[in-house]
Amino acid sequence: MRATQNSNASKIVALIVQKYGGTSMGSPERIKSVAQRVAKFKAKGHQVVVVVSAMSGETNRLIGLAHEIQKHPDPRELDVVISTGEQVTIGLLSMALIDAGLKAKSYTGAQVKILTNNAFTKARIVSIDEENIRNDLDEGKVVVVAGFQGMDENGNITTLGRGGSDTTGVAIAAALGADECQIYTDVDGVYTTDPRLVPEARRLKSITFEEMLEMASLGSKVLQIRSVEFAGKYKVKLRVLSSFQEEGEGTLITFEENDKMEQAIISGIAFNRDEAKITVLGVPDKPGIAYQVIGPVSDANIDVDMIIQNVGVDGSTDFSFTVHRNEFNKAMDLLKKTVQPHIGARDVVGDNKTAKVSVVGVGMRSHVGIASKMFRTLAEEGINIQMISTSEIKISVVIDEKYLELAVRVLHKAFDLDQESA
Ligand code: ASP
Ligand code: MG
C-alpha cells in the first residue's frame, strides 16, 4: 500500500494490476462480471489497470484460419492476425466498465507503447512507456490493456508467445511499480499437486519464485513461465486467484523463502507425462563423447532435459537423456543415422512411455534425507526408478508412465502435503 499523488491524496490506495485470462473473458456475461469485480476494487479507492487475454479459444481459431491460408504463415502477418483477439476484449471490457458507471479506457500494446524486439510470435518486451497510463489513472480511469502484444521499433505488431498475457500483466506491474499483480484464472491458486490426480491436494498460501518455476516447468501450468521469471527479476508481488470466486486469497508468489508463513520442507509434487528417454549404449569412454552425442541433438533444436552418463567399464559406457515426447522420433532418427555410426556406439534404444515426477521445495536445501524418503516411498510401491536428477530445490525421477499417478499420490502422502500444517 502507498499513497498516490492524485486528487484523493488523503486516501491510502494501492495500485493494482489485474490480469484476466481467456476463460474470464469467455462470454459477455463473464466480461460483465469482471467489470463488477474491478468496480469493487475501485470502490475501495484502488487504482486498477486490467490486462486481458482474448476470449477463450479465439487465439486458436485465429491461428487455424492463418494455417488455412498459408501452410507456414508469414510471421509478421500471423502476429497481425492473432493479436486481434485481445483488441476485441479490451474494447468489450471497457464498455462493460463504462456501463457499470466507471471511467475506462482501452489500449492496444502499440498504443501503450509496449516496445518489443522483432521476434514475431515470440517477441520479448524491451520497454514500456507508462506515462499515458499513469495520467489516466490519476484522472480516475480504469486502464484496460491488451495482453500478449506489443510493437517493434519499426511499428510492426508483435506477439509474446502463447500465454503471453501473463507476461504483459507482470511487465505493466513492474513498469508502474504496482503494489500487486493479480492473475485471475480458472483455478484458485497453485496446488501441492494436480487435484485431478490427488483430490487431497491443497492450495498453497504462498510459494517462492524458484519453486513456482520448478512447478510450472514440470507441468503445473498455471502461469506462463516467462511471467514468473519477469516477476522474480523485477520484484513484482504476484498473486494467482480464481476469477470465479467472490473471495479467496489465492496463492502469493514470494521472493524470499522467509516470506513463507509456514515453512514446509516440500511444497509440492510436480510431474510431466511428456518425457521420453533415449540411451546410447556402448559409447567409447573418452573425451568429447558427450559433446558428440548432445551437440547434434542441440543443433537440431531438440530440447534435452535430464542427462546421465554411466561410469565407464572396459573403456565403454552408456549415455542416457530425456527429450519431449513429440521430438522422440526425430531424436532417435538422428542418433541412429548419424551419431551412432560416427562415434561407434553399440546401439541406441529409447522409451517414450516414461514420465517424470519431482518433489520440489526450497526447504530441502537444509535437509538431508529427502532423497532417501522419496526413493523408499517409490520402492515400497515397487516402482522402478530409471533416472534421477537433483538440484538445490528439487529431486526428479523418471519412471514408467503407467506408475505416474501412483507415484504422485504416494509421494504427496509421504511428504504430508495433504496436512494443513505441511
Ligand atoms: N491469447 C493468447 C493465447 O491464447 C495470450 C494469452 O491468453 O495469454 O496464447
Ligand atoms: Mg493463460
Coordinates of C-alpha atoms and ligand atoms in Angstrom, one line a residue:
M1 CA 0.0 0.0 0.0
R2 CA 1.1 3.5 -0.6
A3 CA -0.3 7.0 -1.0
T4 CA -0.6 8.3 -4.6
Q5 CA -0.4 11.9 -5.6
N6 CA -3.9 12.2 -7.2
S7 CA -6.8 14.2 -6.1
N8 CA -7.6 11.7 -3.4
A9 CA -4.2 12.3 -1.7
S10 CA -5.6 11.8 1.7
K11 CA -6.9 8.3 0.9
I12 CA -4.4 5.5 1.1
V13 CA -4.9 3.4 -2.0
A14 CA -3.0 0.7 -3.8
L15 CA -2.1 0.5 -7.5
I16 CA -3.2 -3.0 -8.6
V17 CA -2.7 -4.7 -11.9
Q18 CA -5.3 -7.4 -12.6
K19 CA -4.8 -9.9 -15.4
Y20 CA -7.8 -11.9 -16.6
G21 CA -7.4 -14.9 -18.8
G22 CA -9.4 -16.3 -21.7
T23 CA -12.0 -18.1 -19.6
S24 CA -12.7 -14.9 -17.6
M25 CA -13.3 -13.1 -21.0
G26 CA -15.2 -16.1 -22.4
S27 CA -18.6 -14.5 -22.8
P28 CA -20.4 -11.2 -22.5
E29 CA -21.7 -12.3 -19.1
R30 CA -18.2 -13.2 -17.8
I31 CA -16.9 -9.9 -19.1
K32 CA -19.6 -8.1 -17.2
S33 CA -18.8 -10.0 -14.0
V34 CA -15.1 -9.0 -14.4
A35 CA -16.3 -5.4 -14.7
Q36 CA -18.2 -5.9 -11.4
R37 CA -15.0 -7.2 -9.7
V38 CA -13.0 -4.3 -11.0
A39 CA -15.7 -1.9 -9.7
K40 CA -15.3 -3.3 -6.2
F41 CA -11.6 -2.6 -6.2
K42 CA -12.2 0.9 -7.5
A43 CA -14.8 1.5 -4.8
K44 CA -12.2 0.8 -2.2
G45 CA -10.1 3.6 -3.6
H46 CA -7.6 1.5 -5.5
Q47 CA -6.2 2.4 -8.9
V48 CA -6.7 -0.5 -11.3
V49 CA -5.0 -1.5 -14.6
V50 CA -6.6 -4.5 -16.2
V51 CA -4.7 -6.7 -18.7
V52 CA -6.8 -9.1 -20.7
S53 CA -6.4 -12.2 -22.9
A54 CA -8.6 -12.9 -25.9
M55 CA -11.8 -14.8 -25.4
S56 CA -11.1 -18.5 -24.7
G57 CA -10.5 -20.4 -27.9
E58 CA -10.1 -17.3 -30.0
T59 CA -6.3 -17.3 -30.4
N60 CA -6.5 -21.0 -31.5
R61 CA -9.3 -20.1 -34.0
L62 CA -7.2 -17.3 -35.5
I63 CA -4.1 -19.5 -35.8
G64 CA -6.3 -22.1 -37.5
L65 CA -7.5 -19.5 -40.0
A66 CA -4.0 -18.4 -40.8
H67 CA -3.0 -22.0 -41.5
E68 CA -5.9 -22.5 -43.9
I69 CA -4.5 -19.7 -46.0
Q70 CA -0.8 -20.4 -45.7
K71 CA 0.9 -23.7 -44.7
H72 CA 3.6 -21.8 -42.9
P73 CA 2.0 -18.4 -42.1
D74 CA 4.2 -15.4 -42.7
P75 CA 5.3 -14.5 -39.1
R76 CA 4.7 -10.8 -39.4
E77 CA 1.2 -11.3 -40.8
L78 CA 0.5 -14.1 -38.3
D79 CA 1.0 -11.6 -35.5
V80 CA -1.3 -9.1 -37.2
V81 CA -4.0 -11.7 -37.2
I82 CA -3.5 -13.3 -33.8
S83 CA -3.2 -10.0 -31.9
T84 CA -6.8 -9.1 -32.8
G85 CA -8.3 -11.4 -30.2
E86 CA -7.2 -9.1 -27.4
Q87 CA -8.2 -5.9 -29.2
V88 CA -11.8 -7.3 -29.0
T89 CA -11.7 -8.0 -25.3
I90 CA -10.2 -4.6 -24.3
G91 CA -13.0 -2.8 -26.1
L92 CA -15.7 -5.1 -24.7
L93 CA -14.4 -4.9 -21.1
S94 CA -14.0 -1.1 -21.3
M95 CA -17.7 -0.9 -22.5
A96 CA -18.7 -3.1 -19.6
L97 CA -16.8 -0.8 -17.1
I98 CA -18.4 2.3 -18.6
D99 CA -21.8 0.7 -18.4
A100 CA -21.1 -0.1 -14.7
G101 CA -20.6 3.7 -14.2
L102 CA -16.8 3.8 -14.2
K103 CA -14.4 5.7 -16.3
A104 CA -12.4 3.4 -18.5
K105 CA -10.1 3.4 -21.5
S106 CA -8.6 0.7 -23.6
Y107 CA -5.1 0.4 -25.1
T108 CA -3.6 -2.0 -27.6
G109 CA 0.0 -2.9 -26.9
A110 CA 1.2 -0.4 -29.6
Q111 CA -1.0 2.4 -28.1
V112 CA 0.6 2.0 -24.7
K113 CA 3.9 1.6 -26.4
I114 CA 4.9 -1.8 -25.2
L115 CA 8.1 -1.9 -27.2
T116 CA 9.4 -5.4 -28.1
N117 CA 12.2 -6.8 -30.2
N118 CA 11.1 -8.0 -33.7
A119 CA 11.0 -11.8 -33.0
F120 CA 7.4 -12.3 -34.4
T121 CA 5.2 -14.7 -32.4
K122 CA 7.7 -14.9 -29.5
A123 CA 8.8 -11.3 -29.0
R124 CA 10.4 -10.0 -25.8
I125 CA 9.4 -6.8 -24.1
V126 CA 12.2 -4.1 -24.3
S127 CA 10.4 -1.2 -22.6
I128 CA 7.0 0.1 -21.6
D129 CA 6.0 3.8 -21.8
E130 CA 3.8 4.1 -18.8
E131 CA 3.1 7.8 -18.9
N132 CA -0.3 7.8 -20.5
I133 CA -1.5 5.0 -18.2
R134 CA -0.4 7.0 -15.2
N135 CA -2.2 10.1 -16.4
D136 CA -5.4 8.1 -17.0
L137 CA -5.1 6.5 -13.5
D138 CA -4.7 9.9 -11.9
E139 CA -7.9 11.0 -13.7
G140 CA -9.7 8.1 -12.0
K141 CA -9.9 5.9 -15.1
V142 CA -9.6 2.2 -15.2
V143 CA -7.0 1.4 -17.8
V144 CA -7.6 -1.8 -19.9
V145 CA -4.5 -3.1 -21.7
A146 CA -4.4 -5.8 -24.4
G147 CA -2.2 -8.7 -23.2
F148 CA 0.1 -10.8 -25.4
Q149 CA 1.0 -7.9 -27.8
G150 CA 3.5 -5.2 -28.4
M151 CA 5.2 -3.3 -31.2
D152 CA 8.7 -3.4 -32.5
E153 CA 10.8 -0.2 -33.2
N154 CA 9.5 -0.1 -36.8
G155 CA 5.9 -0.1 -35.7
N156 CA 5.2 -3.7 -36.5
I157 CA 2.7 -5.6 -34.3
T158 CA 4.4 -8.4 -32.4
T159 CA 3.1 -11.1 -30.0
L160 CA 4.8 -12.6 -27.0
G161 CA 4.2 -16.3 -27.3
R162 CA 1.2 -18.4 -26.2
G163 CA 0.0 -17.4 -22.7
G164 CA 1.9 -14.1 -23.1
S165 CA -0.8 -12.0 -21.4
D166 CA 0.6 -13.1 -18.1
T167 CA 3.9 -11.6 -19.1
T168 CA 2.2 -8.3 -20.2
G169 CA 0.4 -8.1 -16.8
V170 CA 3.7 -8.6 -14.9
A171 CA 5.6 -6.2 -17.1
I172 CA 3.0 -3.5 -16.7
A173 CA 3.0 -4.0 -13.0
A174 CA 6.8 -3.7 -13.0
A175 CA 6.8 -0.6 -15.1
L176 CA 4.2 1.1 -12.9
G177 CA 5.7 -0.1 -9.6
A178 CA 2.3 -1.6 -8.8
D179 CA 1.7 -2.9 -5.3
E180 CA 0.4 -6.2 -6.6
C181 CA -0.1 -8.1 -9.8
Q182 CA -3.2 -10.3 -9.6
I183 CA -3.5 -13.1 -12.1
Y184 CA -7.2 -14.2 -12.3
T185 CA -7.6 -17.6 -13.8
D186 CA -9.9 -20.7 -13.7
V187 CA -8.1 -22.2 -10.7
D188 CA -8.0 -20.6 -7.3
G189 CA -4.3 -20.8 -6.8
V190 CA -1.2 -23.1 -7.0
Y191 CA -1.7 -26.5 -5.6
T192 CA 0.6 -29.0 -3.9
T193 CA 0.0 -31.2 -7.0
D194 CA -2.7 -31.6 -9.6
P195 CA -6.0 -32.0 -7.7
R196 CA -7.3 -34.2 -10.6
L197 CA -4.8 -36.8 -9.7
V198 CA -4.8 -36.3 -5.9
P199 CA -8.1 -35.0 -4.5
E200 CA -6.3 -34.2 -1.2
A201 CA -4.1 -31.7 -2.9
R202 CA -4.1 -28.3 -1.1
R203 CA -3.9 -24.8 -2.3
L204 CA -0.6 -23.2 -1.2
K205 CA -0.9 -19.9 0.6
S206 CA 2.5 -18.9 -0.8
I207 CA 5.2 -20.3 -2.9
T208 CA 8.6 -18.9 -3.8
F209 CA 9.5 -17.8 -7.3
E210 CA 12.1 -20.6 -7.5
E211 CA 9.6 -23.2 -6.5
M212 CA 7.0 -21.8 -8.9
L213 CA 9.4 -22.0 -11.8
E214 CA 10.1 -25.7 -11.0
M215 CA 6.4 -26.4 -10.6
A216 CA 5.5 -24.6 -13.8
S217 CA 8.2 -26.1 -15.9
L218 CA 7.4 -29.5 -14.5
G219 CA 3.8 -29.4 -15.7
S220 CA 1.8 -27.4 -13.2
K221 CA 1.0 -24.9 -15.9
V222 CA -0.8 -22.0 -14.1
L223 CA 1.3 -19.2 -15.4
Q224 CA 3.5 -18.5 -18.4
I225 CA 7.0 -19.3 -17.2
R226 CA 8.4 -16.1 -18.6
S227 CA 6.0 -14.0 -16.5
V228 CA 7.3 -15.7 -13.3
E229 CA 10.9 -15.1 -14.3
F230 CA 10.0 -11.5 -15.1
A231 CA 8.2 -11.0 -11.7
G232 CA 11.2 -12.5 -9.9
K233 CA 13.6 -10.2 -11.7
Y234 CA 11.7 -7.0 -11.2
K235 CA 10.4 -8.0 -7.7
V236 CA 6.7 -7.8 -8.6
K237 CA 4.4 -9.2 -6.0
L238 CA 2.4 -11.8 -7.9
R239 CA -0.8 -13.5 -6.8
V240 CA -2.8 -16.2 -8.6
L241 CA -6.5 -16.1 -7.9
S242 CA -9.8 -17.5 -9.2
S243 CA -12.0 -15.2 -11.2
F244 CA -15.0 -17.4 -10.4
Q245 CA -14.8 -17.0 -6.6
E246 CA -16.0 -13.9 -4.8
E247 CA -13.4 -14.1 -2.1
G248 CA -10.2 -16.0 -1.6
E249 CA -6.5 -15.2 -1.1
G250 CA -5.2 -17.3 -3.9
T251 CA -1.5 -18.1 -3.8
L252 CA 1.1 -15.4 -3.3
I253 CA 4.4 -15.9 -5.1
T254 CA 7.1 -14.6 -2.9
F255 CA 10.7 -13.5 -3.4
E256 CA 12.2 -15.0 -0.2
E257 CA 11.7 -18.3 1.5
N258 CA 11.5 -16.3 4.7
D259 CA 8.3 -14.7 3.4
K260 CA 6.6 -18.0 3.6
M261 CA 4.4 -18.2 6.6
E262 CA 4.8 -21.8 7.4
Q263 CA 8.0 -23.2 6.1
A264 CA 7.4 -26.6 4.7
I265 CA 10.3 -28.7 3.5
I266 CA 8.5 -29.8 0.4
S267 CA 6.0 -27.5 -1.3
G268 CA 4.7 -29.8 -4.0
I269 CA 4.9 -32.8 -6.3
A270 CA 5.2 -31.8 -9.9
F271 CA 5.1 -34.2 -12.9
N272 CA 5.4 -34.3 -16.6
R273 CA 3.9 -37.0 -18.8
D274 CA 5.7 -35.9 -21.9
E275 CA 9.1 -37.3 -21.2
A276 CA 10.9 -39.8 -23.5
K277 CA 14.1 -41.5 -22.6
I278 CA 16.9 -42.3 -25.0
T279 CA 20.0 -44.4 -24.3
V280 CA 23.1 -44.6 -26.4
L281 CA 24.7 -47.9 -25.5
G282 CA 28.4 -48.8 -25.5
V283 CA 29.9 -45.4 -26.3
P284 CA 33.7 -45.1 -26.0
D285 CA 34.6 -43.7 -22.6
K286 CA 36.8 -40.8 -23.8
P287 CA 36.9 -37.0 -24.0
G288 CA 34.5 -35.4 -26.5
I289 CA 31.8 -38.1 -26.5
A290 CA 29.2 -36.3 -24.5
Y291 CA 29.6 -33.4 -26.9
Q292 CA 29.4 -35.7 -30.0
V293 CA 26.1 -37.1 -28.7
I294 CA 24.4 -34.0 -27.4
G295 CA 25.9 -31.5 -29.9
P296 CA 23.9 -32.8 -33.0
V297 CA 20.7 -33.1 -30.9
S298 CA 21.0 -29.5 -29.8
D299 CA 21.9 -28.3 -33.3
A300 CA 18.6 -29.9 -34.4
N301 CA 16.8 -27.7 -31.9
I302 CA 15.7 -30.6 -29.8
D303 CA 15.5 -29.7 -26.1
V304 CA 17.2 -32.1 -23.7
D305 CA 16.2 -32.3 -20.1
M306 CA 18.0 -34.9 -17.9
I307 CA 21.3 -36.2 -18.9
I308 CA 23.1 -39.2 -17.3
Q309 CA 26.4 -40.8 -18.2
N310 CA 27.3 -44.0 -16.5
V311 CA 30.7 -44.9 -15.0
G312 CA 32.8 -46.5 -17.8
V313 CA 33.6 -50.2 -17.7
D314 CA 36.2 -51.7 -20.0
G315 CA 36.6 -48.4 -21.9
S316 CA 32.9 -48.0 -22.8
T317 CA 29.9 -46.6 -21.1
D318 CA 26.1 -45.8 -21.6
F319 CA 24.7 -42.4 -22.1
S320 CA 21.1 -41.5 -21.4
F321 CA 19.0 -38.4 -21.7
T322 CA 15.4 -37.3 -22.0
V323 CA 13.6 -35.3 -24.6
H324 CA 10.0 -34.1 -25.1
R325 CA 7.8 -37.0 -26.4
N326 CA 7.0 -35.1 -29.5
E327 CA 10.6 -35.0 -30.5
F328 CA 11.4 -38.6 -29.6
N329 CA 11.2 -39.9 -33.2
K330 CA 13.2 -37.1 -34.6
A331 CA 15.9 -37.6 -31.9
M332 CA 16.0 -41.4 -32.3
D333 CA 16.4 -41.0 -36.1
L334 CA 19.2 -38.5 -35.8
L335 CA 21.1 -40.7 -33.3
K336 CA 20.7 -43.9 -35.2
K337 CA 21.6 -42.5 -38.6
T338 CA 24.4 -40.1 -37.8
V339 CA 25.6 -40.1 -34.2
Q340 CA 25.8 -43.9 -33.7
P341 CA 28.0 -44.7 -36.7
H342 CA 30.1 -41.6 -36.1
I343 CA 31.1 -42.4 -32.6
G344 CA 30.9 -46.2 -32.9
A345 CA 28.2 -46.8 -30.3
R346 CA 26.8 -50.3 -29.9
D347 CA 23.1 -49.4 -30.1
V348 CA 20.5 -46.6 -29.5
V349 CA 17.4 -47.6 -27.6
G350 CA 14.5 -45.5 -26.5
D351 CA 11.3 -45.5 -24.4
N352 CA 8.6 -42.9 -25.0
K353 CA 6.3 -44.3 -22.3
T354 CA 8.1 -42.6 -19.4
A355 CA 7.1 -39.8 -17.1
K356 CA 9.0 -37.5 -14.7
V357 CA 8.0 -36.9 -11.1
S358 CA 9.6 -34.3 -8.9
V359 CA 9.5 -33.3 -5.3
V360 CA 10.0 -29.5 -5.1
G361 CA 10.8 -27.3 -2.1
V362 CA 13.2 -24.6 -1.0
G363 CA 13.2 -26.2 2.4
M364 CA 15.1 -29.2 1.2
R365 CA 18.3 -27.2 0.9
S366 CA 18.9 -27.6 4.6
H367 CA 17.5 -31.1 5.0
V368 CA 19.2 -34.4 4.3
G369 CA 17.0 -37.4 3.8
I370 CA 14.5 -36.1 1.3
A371 CA 16.0 -38.2 -1.5
S372 CA 16.1 -41.3 0.7
K373 CA 12.5 -40.8 1.7
M374 CA 11.5 -40.3 -1.9
F375 CA 13.3 -43.4 -3.1
R376 CA 12.0 -45.5 -0.2
T377 CA 8.4 -44.4 -0.9
L378 CA 8.7 -45.4 -4.5
A379 CA 10.4 -48.7 -3.6
E380 CA 7.6 -49.7 -1.3
E381 CA 5.2 -49.5 -4.2
G382 CA 7.6 -51.5 -6.4
I383 CA 8.1 -48.5 -8.7
N384 CA 11.4 -48.7 -10.6
I385 CA 13.4 -45.5 -10.9
Q386 CA 15.0 -45.2 -14.3
M387 CA 16.8 -41.9 -14.0
I388 CA 17.4 -39.4 -11.2
S389 CA 18.4 -35.8 -11.2
T390 CA 18.7 -33.2 -8.5
S391 CA 19.0 -29.5 -8.0
E392 CA 19.1 -27.4 -4.8
I393 CA 15.3 -27.4 -4.5
K394 CA 14.1 -30.5 -6.4
I395 CA 14.6 -34.1 -6.9
S396 CA 13.3 -35.6 -10.1
V397 CA 12.9 -39.3 -11.2
V398 CA 12.0 -40.8 -14.5
I399 CA 9.6 -43.8 -14.2
D400 CA 7.4 -45.9 -16.3
E401 CA 4.4 -43.7 -17.2
K402 CA 1.9 -46.3 -16.0
Y403 CA 3.1 -45.7 -12.4
L404 CA 2.8 -41.9 -12.7
E405 CA -0.4 -41.4 -10.8
L406 CA 0.5 -43.9 -8.1
A407 CA 3.9 -42.3 -7.6
V408 CA 2.4 -38.8 -7.3
R409 CA -0.2 -40.0 -4.8
V410 CA 2.2 -41.9 -2.5
L411 CA 4.7 -39.1 -2.6
H412 CA 2.1 -36.5 -1.8
K413 CA 1.1 -38.5 1.2
A414 CA 4.7 -39.4 2.3
F415 CA 5.6 -35.8 2.5
D416 CA 2.5 -34.9 4.4
L417 CA 1.3 -32.5 1.8
D418 CA -2.4 -33.3 2.5
Q419 CA -2.0 -32.0 6.0
E420 CA -2.9 -28.3 6.5
S421 CA 0.2 -27.6 8.6
A422 CA 2.6 -29.2 6.0
Ligands
ASP1 N1 -4.5 -15.1 -26.2 C1 -3.1 -15.5 -26.1 C2 -3.0 -17.1 -26.0 O1 -4.0 -17.7 -26.1 C3 -2.4 -15.0 -24.9 C4 -2.9 -15.3 -23.6 O2 -4.1 -15.7 -23.4 O3 -2.2 -15.2 -22.6 O4 -2.0 -17.6 -26.0
MG2 MG -3.2 -18.2 -19.8

